[in-house]
Structures are given as C-alpha cells and as structure tokens.
Amino acid sequence: MTKLSPLQIERLQYQPKLPSSLQSGVNSLELVEGSATQSVRDQEQIKALFANTYGKPTVTFKSTSSSGSSEIKNVGVILSGGQAPGGHNVIAGLYDALKNANPENKLYGFLGGPSGIIDGKYVEFTDSFINDYRNTGGFDIIGSGRTKLETEDQFQEAFKVCQNLGISAVVIIGGDDSNTNAALLAEWFVKNNTGIQVIGCPKTIDGDLKNEQIEISFGFDTATKTYAELIGNIQRDANSAKKYWHFVKIMGRSASHVALEAALQTQPNITLISEEVEAKKMSLSSIIDYMTDIIVRRANAGKNFGIAVIPEGLIEFIPEMGSMISNLNDIMATLENDPSFINATTIREKFEIVEHRLDDANASVYASLPALIKEQLLADRDPHGNVQVSKIETEKLLIEMISTKLDELKSQGDFIGKFSAQSHFFGYEGRCAFPSNFDADYCYSLGYNAFALINFGLTGYLSSVRNLTAPASEWIAGGVPLTMMMNMEKRHGEMKPVIQKALVRLNGPVFKQLADNREDWAMNDRYLFPGAIQYFGPSSVCDITTVTLQLERAKELASV
Ligand code: FBP
C-alpha cells in the first residue's frame, strides 16, 4: 500500500460543494435556454467554418422535483495542455454525475492528452481508481499533452476509437487552444452524423479563458495563491537581509493575469504588466529606464533591495520584440524542414540564417539581444506555433540590462547604491499544488455539470459555473457555445479559427488597483505575506477567492 502524507489522507476525504441546482442529481434537471449567440469577431468566417454548431443559445440548469431516467452512456475524457490544480476533481465530478445518472454508464480516460483519443490509449475509471485522486493536484491520473486535433485523419481515428468503445460523448479539459480543438471536433462529429457529442471544460492557470459567461478558468485560484505565498516569503527575506533585488518571473504564457493577481496579493515594489507595455508602446529601453528609476530612488533612500514581478509573456508585448517574434514564428515554421537550418553545426550559424531571413528592422532587434536570449528564441515552438515563453529568461535579460545601465549611472556619479540581483521563475511550482477549497469545489462542479450538458444532448459547449464569489450553493450551472468565444488569428503563418484569449483590461478594476497603488508600493514597503494555502480553518482564510475575481464580480454586480 502506498504511504500517504497526512494532508493527502485528509484531502481524500473532502466532499466538494456543488451548486444547489445540481445537488439532486442529473436526472432532476431542467434545461433553460438563453438567446442565440454569435462569435466575438469574424462572425461570417466562423459561421462558415462551424456551420453545424454555430449560433446555439447559452443554457442554464434548474432543478426539478420530478426525476427522470437516463439511457446508458459511455463517455471519454481528455486532459489537455499545461497542468492546473483541480483537473482530477473535474474527472471525479464527471464520474460521479455519470454514475448518478445511471450506474451502468462508463467513463474512459484517454492517456497522454489529445493523442490518446487518436492512438486508442485509454483506461476505464472505477470507484477505487477515482477515489485515490479526489481533491489532489496534478494531471497524473491519465496524463496530459499538447497534440493539436485538427486534421481529417485525426478526426477519423478519434471516431474509430470512440466507436470501438461505444463512446457517445467526449469531454476535453483544456485552455483556449484545447477548447478550440474541442470546437473543431464537435463540428466534425455533427457534420459526419457520428452522434458523438463534445463538451469542453475551462482549464488554465493563466486565467485568460474567461468572458461574460466564464468568470475564471480553474487552477488560477490555487496557482496564484501558491506564487503569492512564495513572493511573500521572498519579500520577508529581502526585508530582513536588505541586500538583494529579487526579479521574479511568473508563469502565464501571454496575458498577465497571474502576475497581476500575485502582485495584488503581495504588493511588491515593481510589477510589470505586459498589456500596459503594449498599450503604451514601451520599448525595452523604456522598461529598463522605468525599473532603473525605482531602483535608484530606493537606493537614494538607503534601500538596496526590492522585489520586481515580471509576467512570463512580457517579451512578446514589447512592440519591437513582438514584431520580431511574430516574424520569427513565421520563419521558424518554414525552417522546421530546412536542411541548412537543421544541419547547422553551430548556434552562430543558426543566428545568421535567421537574421538573414528576418525583415531588416526585426533582424537588428534580434541581433542586439544577448546570445542566451537569441538561442532561447529559437527553441522549438509549441504545437500551436507559439514561441515557448516559459523558456525565455526575461528576468535575466532585464537584470543584465539594468546592471549595465546602473554601471553607466555610477560612472557619471548618478548612482551611489548597490545592485545585487537574484532571479526566480515561478511556474511549475504552482501548477500541481493541492487545489484550494475554491478550485476543489469549482472543478468538481464543472465536471458534474459537463455530464448534465451531455445528458441533455448538447455538443460544442463549454461547461460553465458562474456567480463564483457567492457561496457554492448559489453558483449558476450551465453551458456556453464554444463558437461564441472564437475569432480568426494567425497560427503557423495561416489564419485559423481560435478561442480569443482574455487579456488584462487596462480600464478594468483589477489593473486600476495596481495603478492606483504602485508608486506607494515602489518606495514604501507595503509587503503582504499571504502564507500557504489553508484547507482547514476559518472560512475567511480557507474559502476566499482571488482579488481578481472579487474585483471583477463587484464591478459586474454594480453594473446590473
Ligand atoms: P495551458 O494554456 O495549456 O493551460 O498552459 C499554460 C502554461 O502553464 C503557461 O503558463 C506556460 O507558458 C506553459 O503552460 C508552459 O508549458 P509547458 O508545460 O509545456 O512547459
């Protein structure tokens, strides 16, 4: 028998909360349809590409006193993309709902992400299998992957595998790219009269899969609390030793929601927000000037220490860098099979090939970067054609450039302090943490609700649970058509339909909270120390949601 830690033993016993509408089970539900929907942009193109699944209404569930029965169903589930705390609970909720509807129902888990449904690699879930994973972090129950499901051959293979297992519905648990896969698969299944439904679940620590219907993706709550704990601990260390500047890069591939939330929970001296950098067209050198100014002013006040929070995706939002990376992504898509690039023996040769092909302005930006960053920019793209920003050490680039600038200032007598910096990258530390009570409840509800959507015969929908700052019993369960969130974007050099990422809104209440306070936080140390996530104890500590969710919901409720 595997030995478990005391917390593992206690968390396995935790019973996640459900919205009251779902509490009497999936056979006692009524479906309430909202109005027809359209995509966020490019309506004509999205409608043409999703002729069978476009424009469906949003839906919500109401519990009814009558209890129906449900025919036997086999369902398959896929975990897709980066890990996010709570994935196991989505599967547990789905499993419990499916068995509640009919104990003869079966749930299959496809192994290793979307490739599992193509290769026919799966497990069948049982009570004892599921019970070992309840309320735990990680995706290790069936693994995950980033295969993009988009070709006719892949869809055919997926169909054959589902047919062999008698599967009539597939649940894809993923972020914006994975739910784009879900929308494509749903459309193909309907178009080809397969009778197989597809439902998505909003996952990603990045917090960028959200809109009016989806208040937050799961995992954001736990991941940001984990990073905030670590930043708080570093702030305490910095404030004790008073000798280091800590540059902390925080995961969140594109949008800065994670960095912003972690900053609001801890109040560091400097927080960069990629969306602001882009909107203000801040060049790399103006970012260096902004950060150097705070470092110099703090040094003048006798403080040669501080904390700077940097979002992972920053580099792509700096206008000259973004232009160069976009040009580079297109070039890398053509170089994938180019023998001169593949067989280049030195990294310098690769730099030259790339610089030769980049447009002039982009080539000079690329050439100006330190070799380490140039090399990291050439690393393999993800399956969606994006540069893997988690591998680019922006925090080290900033430290190097600020050091050079401070040396210049020192030689002119304009800097009298010391600058000794430590770099950190917090990302993987937060993606598999034990889900907070919020994520444990939210994920279980999303999974339970996904089966309710299946039971009503819906396809091409994202499981939606709303009203999340209220107690769980008041949460609103329902579904949102995936096509409603889509627009056309360039991927691998081609225009493709994709779910639009939600970036930080600079006119929204969350960014305002930072903007209103950052000068104070820069000079006066207003550090907060959130400490570790608490699972047992007072509700005021254990059940609080993120500052982002609280501010966004307060604004939304005030405008109703
Ligand atoms: P998803 O969008 O799939 O949820 O993944 C998000 C993420 O955690 C990003 O924050 C990060 O840039 C990326 O995954 C890292 O990917 P990998 O796990 O492949 O290193």
XYZ file of C-alpha atoms and ligand atoms in Angstrom:
580
model
C 0.000 0.000 0.000
C 1.388 3.453 -0.968
C 2.215 5.662 2.001
C 0.250 8.935 2.036
C 1.114 12.232 3.737
C -1.272 13.426 6.492
C -2.623 16.153 4.172
C -3.191 13.629 1.359
C -5.217 11.447 3.744
C -7.357 14.394 4.898
C -7.901 15.814 1.390
C -9.091 12.474 0.012
C -11.998 12.744 2.475
C -13.013 16.302 1.468
C -16.502 16.440 -0.069
C -16.552 19.211 -2.695
C -19.554 21.541 -2.749
C -21.987 21.714 -5.689
C -24.377 24.455 -6.844
C -27.823 23.744 -5.372
C -29.265 23.219 -8.882
C -27.045 20.153 -9.309
C -27.409 18.732 -5.823
C -30.417 16.495 -6.536
C -28.582 14.758 -9.367
C -28.507 14.937 -13.148
C -31.854 13.219 -13.671
C -33.713 16.008 -11.841
C -32.709 18.912 -14.046
C -34.491 21.259 -16.391
C -32.601 22.988 -19.217
C -33.266 26.712 -19.619
C -32.196 28.179 -22.985
C -30.917 31.758 -23.305
C -30.759 33.670 -26.557
C -28.833 32.677 -29.684
C -25.154 33.627 -29.687
C -22.525 34.819 -32.143
C -18.737 34.704 -32.182
C -16.798 37.579 -30.617
C -15.405 38.611 -34.025
C -15.196 37.451 -37.643
C -18.804 36.159 -37.465
C -19.148 35.267 -41.153
C -15.923 33.252 -41.279
C -16.592 31.413 -38.001
C -20.192 30.674 -39.046
C -18.966 29.207 -42.344
C -16.366 27.038 -40.596
C -18.806 25.835 -37.908
C -21.969 25.543 -39.977
C -23.464 22.876 -37.645
C -22.527 24.180 -34.202
C -22.560 27.973 -34.660
C -25.054 30.309 -33.005
C -26.513 27.950 -30.377
C -28.017 29.538 -27.229
C -26.357 29.732 -23.827
C -28.040 27.380 -21.314
C -28.501 27.101 -17.547
C -29.884 24.353 -15.319
C -32.742 24.423 -12.824
C -33.502 21.516 -10.506
C -36.970 19.952 -10.820
C -38.908 17.804 -8.379
C -39.516 15.090 -10.987
C -36.799 12.536 -11.500
C -36.261 11.024 -14.960
C -34.064 8.151 -16.035
C -31.212 8.267 -18.454
C -30.125 5.744 -21.064
C -26.721 4.096 -20.797
C -23.840 6.297 -21.984
C -20.125 5.782 -22.352
C -18.065 8.950 -22.085
C -14.369 9.648 -22.779
C -12.342 12.365 -21.059
C -9.093 14.092 -22.088
C -6.800 16.324 -20.029
C -5.155 18.742 -22.437
C -2.314 21.283 -22.203
C -0.490 22.508 -19.114
C -1.369 21.142 -15.704
C -3.744 23.162 -13.497
C -4.788 22.356 -9.917
C -8.203 20.683 -9.837
C -8.106 18.573 -13.013
C -8.607 15.397 -11.004
C -11.732 16.862 -9.439
C -13.242 17.661 -12.856
C -12.897 13.963 -13.665
C -14.272 12.967 -10.228
C -17.308 15.259 -10.700
C -17.900 13.914 -14.205
C -17.617 10.336 -12.941
C -19.992 10.913 -10.010
C -22.611 12.602 -12.225
C -22.387 9.855 -14.832
C -22.798 7.102 -12.229
C -25.581 9.088 -10.544
C -27.458 9.226 -13.874
C -27.085 5.512 -14.498
C -24.712 3.160 -12.637
C -24.209 1.242 -15.912
C -22.562 4.298 -17.525
C -18.829 4.080 -18.153
C -16.106 6.727 -18.108
C -12.917 6.202 -20.129
C -9.828 8.380 -19.688
C -7.650 8.914 -22.776
C -3.970 8.732 -21.902
C -1.366 11.446 -22.514
C -3.687 14.198 -23.759
C -5.495 14.503 -27.118
C -3.130 11.954 -28.737
C -4.811 9.268 -26.549
C -8.071 9.505 -28.483
C -6.213 9.138 -31.813
C -3.975 6.273 -30.720
C -6.721 4.482 -28.775
C -4.804 4.598 -25.470
C -7.215 4.674 -22.563
C -8.208 3.403 -19.102
C -11.657 2.734 -17.694
C -12.322 4.522 -14.404
C -13.596 2.620 -11.385
C -14.608 3.802 -7.908
C -11.330 2.806 -6.298
C -9.234 4.346 -9.098
C -11.060 7.696 -8.867
C -11.092 7.702 -5.059
C -7.281 7.785 -4.896
C -7.216 11.098 -6.786
C -10.045 13.117 -5.236
C -9.011 16.697 -4.299
C -5.380 16.110 -5.315
C -3.277 18.301 -7.639
C -1.688 17.144 -10.885
C -2.892 15.506 -14.067
C -1.156 12.206 -13.376
C -4.438 10.296 -13.248
C -4.284 9.980 -17.079
C -1.555 12.445 -18.092
C -1.817 15.386 -20.487
C -0.386 16.534 -23.827
C -0.479 19.344 -26.364
C -1.329 17.497 -29.599
C -3.496 19.731 -31.783
C -6.559 17.905 -33.102
C -7.291 19.459 -36.463
C -6.781 17.133 -39.411
C -9.334 14.941 -41.153
C -7.165 11.861 -40.419
C -7.044 12.640 -36.696
C -10.828 13.075 -36.567
C -11.352 9.786 -38.419
C -9.060 7.963 -35.978
C -10.796 9.554 -32.974
C -14.144 8.474 -34.392
C -12.977 4.861 -34.829
C -11.653 4.728 -31.252
C -14.937 6.143 -29.874
C -16.965 3.689 -31.970
C -14.938 0.737 -30.638
C -15.589 1.802 -27.058
C -19.229 2.728 -27.636
C -18.413 6.321 -26.595
C -21.153 8.854 -27.352
C -19.570 11.921 -25.705
C -16.065 13.289 -25.183
C -15.085 15.856 -22.528
C -11.962 17.925 -23.273
C -10.493 19.674 -20.249
C -8.242 22.438 -21.531
C -7.344 26.064 -22.175
C -8.144 28.250 -25.181
C -6.187 26.174 -27.704
C -7.524 22.846 -26.362
C -11.096 24.101 -26.393
C -10.537 25.264 -29.973
C -9.739 21.569 -30.625
C -12.978 20.686 -28.822
C -14.968 23.028 -31.079
C -13.389 21.579 -34.243
C -14.034 18.007 -33.108
C -17.636 18.803 -32.110
C -18.280 20.307 -35.553
C -16.719 17.340 -37.366
C -18.728 14.812 -35.324
C -22.013 16.588 -36.153
C -21.128 17.140 -39.808
C -20.397 13.440 -40.212
C -23.517 12.285 -38.329
C -21.477 10.329 -35.784
C -23.857 11.048 -32.903
C -20.855 11.842 -30.671
C -21.024 14.960 -28.509
C -18.090 17.117 -27.325
C -18.066 19.264 -24.190
C -15.154 21.454 -23.022
C -14.110 22.485 -19.501
C -12.255 25.801 -18.888
C -8.791 24.968 -17.558
C -5.617 27.065 -17.345
C -3.680 28.645 -14.539
C -3.153 31.582 -16.949
C -6.693 32.873 -16.261
C -7.077 34.005 -19.882
C -10.015 31.767 -20.790
C -12.773 33.974 -19.462
C -15.608 36.168 -20.682
C -19.037 37.251 -19.504
C -20.136 33.627 -19.096
C -16.881 32.107 -17.870
C -15.784 34.034 -14.779
C -12.476 32.206 -14.384
C -10.665 29.121 -15.619
C -9.865 26.551 -12.967
C -6.376 26.390 -11.471
C -5.883 30.186 -11.455
C -7.017 30.396 -7.832
C -4.587 27.790 -6.494
C -1.642 28.716 -8.728
C -1.792 32.436 -7.896
C -2.114 31.693 -4.174
C 0.955 29.450 -4.417
C 3.011 32.133 -6.221
C 1.785 34.782 -3.767
C 2.959 32.633 -0.866
C 6.429 32.335 -2.459
C 6.662 36.057 -3.281
C 5.573 36.906 0.276
C 8.320 34.650 1.646
C 10.915 36.293 -0.607
C 9.706 39.755 0.437
C 10.219 38.797 4.069
C 13.741 37.599 3.219
C 14.545 40.740 1.226
C 13.234 42.934 4.020
C 15.320 41.006 6.548
C 18.648 40.854 4.685
C 18.171 44.170 2.842
C 20.812 43.273 0.257
C 19.130 41.785 -2.816
C 16.783 42.820 -5.556
C 14.659 39.802 -6.480
C 13.393 39.616 -10.062
C 10.530 37.140 -10.121
C 9.122 35.988 -13.441
C 5.650 34.499 -13.043
C 4.078 31.962 -15.368
C 1.137 32.849 -17.579
C 2.051 32.411 -21.225
C 0.511 35.515 -22.744
C -1.843 37.501 -20.530
C -0.536 38.995 -17.254
C -3.493 37.949 -15.050
C -1.323 35.640 -12.931
C 1.406 38.238 -12.300
C -1.221 40.917 -11.588
C -3.119 38.723 -9.118
C 0.086 37.614 -7.360
C 1.111 41.292 -7.115
C -2.232 42.359 -5.628
C -1.887 39.626 -3.019
C 1.670 40.696 -2.064
C 2.237 44.368 -3.040
C 5.813 44.187 -4.420
C 7.890 47.267 -5.351
C 7.671 46.827 -9.122
C 5.084 44.982 -11.214
C 5.238 44.958 -14.986
C 2.037 44.241 -16.888
C 2.535 43.133 -20.489
C -0.745 44.598 -21.727
C 0.250 48.046 -20.398
C 3.670 47.776 -22.021
C 1.991 47.050 -25.336
C -0.666 49.756 -24.992
C 1.919 52.404 -24.080
C 4.258 51.087 -26.784
C 7.030 50.852 -24.202
C 10.319 49.801 -25.783
C 12.750 47.531 -23.964
C 14.911 50.531 -23.122
C 11.951 52.474 -21.675
C 11.129 49.484 -19.430
C 14.763 49.456 -18.286
C 14.529 53.209 -17.586
C 11.310 52.747 -15.570
C 12.767 49.966 -13.415
C 16.154 51.666 -13.024
C 14.493 54.846 -11.829
C 12.775 52.988 -8.967
C 15.990 51.132 -8.080
C 17.945 54.412 -7.970
C 15.286 56.204 -5.906
C 15.141 53.330 -3.418
C 18.953 53.294 -3.219
C 18.908 57.045 -2.506
C 16.538 56.260 0.379
C 19.050 53.676 1.663
C 17.152 50.665 0.303
C 19.342 48.499 -1.897
C 16.718 45.796 -2.073
C 13.305 45.188 -3.523
C 11.050 42.825 -5.440
C 10.071 43.086 -9.106
C 7.334 40.894 -10.570
C 7.571 40.187 -14.292
C 4.906 38.381 -16.333
C 6.143 35.421 -18.342
C 4.814 36.712 -21.653
C 6.326 40.227 -21.345
C 8.824 39.853 -24.173
C 6.120 39.317 -26.819
C 4.290 42.503 -25.756
C 7.280 44.855 -26.113
C 6.434 46.285 -29.560
C 9.824 45.785 -31.249
C 10.161 42.318 -29.677
C 6.594 41.285 -30.543
C 7.125 42.255 -34.168
C 10.428 40.370 -34.285
C 8.945 37.243 -32.577
C 5.925 37.174 -34.896
C 8.247 37.418 -37.923
C 10.466 34.758 -36.318
C 7.498 32.403 -35.694
C 6.637 32.512 -39.398
C 10.256 31.897 -40.338
C 10.625 29.039 -37.840
C 7.546 27.377 -39.390
C 9.417 27.298 -42.737
C 12.774 26.332 -41.195
C 11.366 23.243 -39.449
C 12.190 21.153 -42.521
C 15.025 23.237 -43.946
C 18.242 21.139 -44.108
C 20.526 24.212 -43.917
C 18.974 25.116 -40.555
C 18.570 21.577 -39.201
C 22.148 20.642 -40.114
C 23.764 23.903 -38.950
C 26.620 22.836 -36.691
C 26.949 25.940 -34.511
C 24.355 28.154 -32.893
C 26.036 31.146 -34.583
C 25.227 29.654 -37.991
C 21.579 29.376 -36.919
C 21.596 33.019 -35.775
C 22.923 34.039 -39.194
C 20.317 32.036 -41.133
C 17.546 33.612 -39.071
C 18.943 37.166 -39.231
C 19.255 36.831 -42.975
C 15.553 35.957 -43.317
C 14.089 38.412 -40.824
C 12.863 41.783 -42.098
C 15.561 44.457 -41.641
C 14.164 46.127 -38.514
C 13.417 42.766 -36.866
C 16.872 41.454 -37.774
C 18.568 44.323 -35.966
C 16.394 43.823 -32.841
C 17.268 40.108 -32.868
C 20.965 40.826 -33.390
C 21.012 43.266 -30.439
C 19.990 40.584 -27.907
C 22.405 38.588 -25.713
C 23.286 35.177 -27.253
C 21.447 33.335 -24.443
C 18.131 35.018 -25.310
C 18.716 34.657 -29.079
C 19.208 30.932 -28.586
C 16.141 30.608 -26.343
C 14.058 32.349 -29.029
C 14.989 29.589 -31.475
C 13.777 26.765 -29.209
C 11.016 24.502 -30.586
C 7.590 26.125 -30.993
C 4.651 24.554 -29.179
C 2.232 22.521 -31.343
C 0.214 25.706 -31.924
C 3.200 27.552 -33.463
C 3.849 29.780 -30.423
C 7.267 30.533 -29.005
C 7.555 28.848 -25.560
C 7.905 31.938 -23.392
C 8.474 29.878 -20.239
C 11.893 29.052 -21.731
C 12.929 32.673 -22.311
C 14.735 34.124 -19.312
C 13.337 37.658 -19.489
C 14.140 38.162 -15.813
C 17.855 37.630 -16.568
C 17.701 39.870 -19.637
C 16.274 42.689 -17.500
C 18.848 42.181 -14.740
C 21.705 42.290 -17.270
C 20.433 45.432 -18.973
C 19.677 47.217 -15.673
C 23.164 46.354 -14.334
C 24.744 47.875 -17.430
C 22.617 50.993 -17.080
C 23.442 51.349 -13.359
C 27.170 50.979 -14.123
C 26.843 53.862 -16.572
C 24.994 55.968 -13.996
C 27.587 55.088 -11.364
C 30.433 56.199 -13.627
C 28.627 59.539 -14.029
C 28.112 59.803 -10.257
C 24.321 59.407 -10.586
C 24.034 56.118 -8.664
C 25.568 55.694 -5.266
C 23.854 52.473 -4.210
C 24.483 48.758 -4.722
C 22.616 46.461 -7.067
C 22.826 42.761 -6.416
C 20.043 40.760 -8.057
C 18.622 37.268 -7.764
C 16.395 35.821 -10.458
C 13.470 33.431 -9.959
C 10.888 31.834 -12.173
C 7.703 30.598 -10.510
C 5.558 28.476 -12.745
C 5.753 24.741 -12.360
C 5.681 25.205 -8.546
C 2.017 26.219 -8.734
C 0.517 24.058 -11.457
C 0.089 20.851 -9.470
C -0.494 22.144 -5.932
C -3.337 20.617 -3.924
C -6.365 22.539 -5.229
C -7.624 25.239 -2.875
C -11.123 24.682 -1.499
C -12.363 27.039 -4.226
C -10.708 25.076 -7.044
C -11.710 21.726 -5.499
C -15.384 22.822 -5.433
C -15.317 24.664 -8.772
C -13.648 21.790 -10.626
C -15.948 19.155 -9.180
C -18.932 21.314 -10.200
C -17.544 21.862 -13.728
C -17.146 18.102 -14.217
C -20.560 17.283 -12.745
C -22.129 19.983 -14.907
C -20.317 18.687 -18.039
C -22.226 15.434 -17.713
C -25.501 17.325 -17.256
C -24.813 19.052 -20.613
C -24.121 15.653 -22.201
C -27.312 14.235 -20.725
C -29.306 16.952 -22.495
C -27.704 16.008 -25.823
C -25.695 19.239 -26.192
C -22.458 19.454 -28.156
C -19.855 22.160 -28.823
C -20.456 23.701 -25.377
C -18.105 24.777 -22.595
C -19.165 23.758 -19.091
C -19.933 26.974 -17.219
C -20.371 27.604 -13.491
C -20.954 31.252 -12.545
C -21.652 33.604 -9.632
C -18.433 32.337 -8.094
C -17.963 34.885 -5.296
C -21.242 33.715 -3.711
C -21.368 30.521 -1.619
C -21.158 27.391 -3.827
C -24.831 26.575 -3.278
C -25.692 29.811 -5.168
C -23.418 29.102 -8.153
C -25.180 29.017 -11.535
C -24.520 25.922 -13.647
C -24.959 25.865 -17.431
C -23.146 25.936 -20.760
C -21.739 28.383 -23.326
C -21.340 27.552 -27.050
C -17.615 27.316 -27.841
C -18.064 29.200 -31.117
C -19.277 32.222 -29.107
C -15.690 32.791 -27.904
C -13.965 32.416 -31.271
C -12.268 34.667 -33.813
C -9.693 34.290 -36.617
C -5.984 34.543 -35.741
C -2.687 33.798 -37.470
C -1.106 30.469 -36.429
C 1.883 28.824 -38.120
C 1.643 31.573 -40.736
C -2.060 30.822 -41.556
C -5.374 32.353 -40.423
C -7.210 29.862 -38.164
C -10.365 29.917 -36.003
C -9.321 30.090 -32.323
C -10.850 30.943 -28.961
C -9.929 34.533 -28.155
C -7.629 34.991 -25.177
C -8.842 37.396 -22.489
C -6.020 39.841 -21.755
C -5.771 42.177 -18.741
C -8.175 45.064 -19.287
C -6.350 48.321 -18.606
C -9.659 50.099 -17.953
C -10.818 47.331 -15.605
C -10.939 47.353 -11.785
C -8.114 44.846 -11.296
C -5.434 46.792 -13.158
C -6.743 50.013 -11.552
C -6.000 48.587 -8.107
C -2.347 48.199 -9.121
C -2.117 51.507 -10.991
C -3.564 53.434 -8.016
C -1.077 51.959 -5.575
C 2.147 51.173 -7.369
C 4.010 54.413 -6.621
C 3.296 53.906 -2.910
C 4.334 50.240 -3.100
C 7.515 51.183 -5.031
C 9.004 53.349 -2.300
C 7.228 52.406 0.923
C 7.400 48.727 1.682
C 3.773 47.663 1.900
C 4.554 43.980 1.530
C 1.778 41.488 2.293
C 2.584 37.939 3.406
C -0.263 35.636 2.318
C 1.333 32.423 3.637
C 0.468 28.927 2.440
C -2.984 27.932 1.153
C -5.135 26.816 4.080
C -7.542 23.919 3.625
C -8.935 23.696 7.150
C -9.819 26.542 9.482
C -11.812 29.769 9.369
C -13.756 30.321 6.152
C -12.338 33.888 5.956
C -8.950 32.278 5.284
C -9.834 28.968 3.596
C -12.590 29.940 1.195
C -11.527 33.375 -0.095
C -11.331 33.707 -3.861
C -8.761 35.748 -5.768
C -8.641 39.561 -5.680
C -9.185 39.473 -9.470
C -12.443 37.550 -9.200
C -13.672 39.674 -6.305
C -12.976 42.986 -8.094
C -14.370 41.823 -11.442
C -17.541 40.395 -9.880
C -18.071 43.517 -7.730
C -17.857 45.676 -10.876
C -20.199 43.365 -12.784
C -22.755 43.260 -9.950
C -22.611 47.065 -9.562
C -23.428 47.497 -13.260
C -26.509 45.194 -13.153
P -2.252 25.949 -20.798
O -2.564 27.182 -21.584
O -2.272 24.706 -21.593
O -3.114 25.855 -19.572
O -0.757 26.053 -20.261
C -0.348 27.192 -19.621
C 1.083 27.137 -19.168
O 1.175 26.750 -17.827
C 1.703 28.517 -19.401
O 1.509 29.334 -18.289
C 3.130 28.200 -19.721
O 3.690 29.157 -20.592
C 3.038 26.883 -20.417
O 1.886 26.249 -19.941
C 4.240 26.001 -20.170
O 4.099 24.854 -20.939
P 4.887 23.507 -20.701
O 4.188 22.776 -19.605
O 4.734 22.792 -21.991
O 6.284 23.856 -20.326
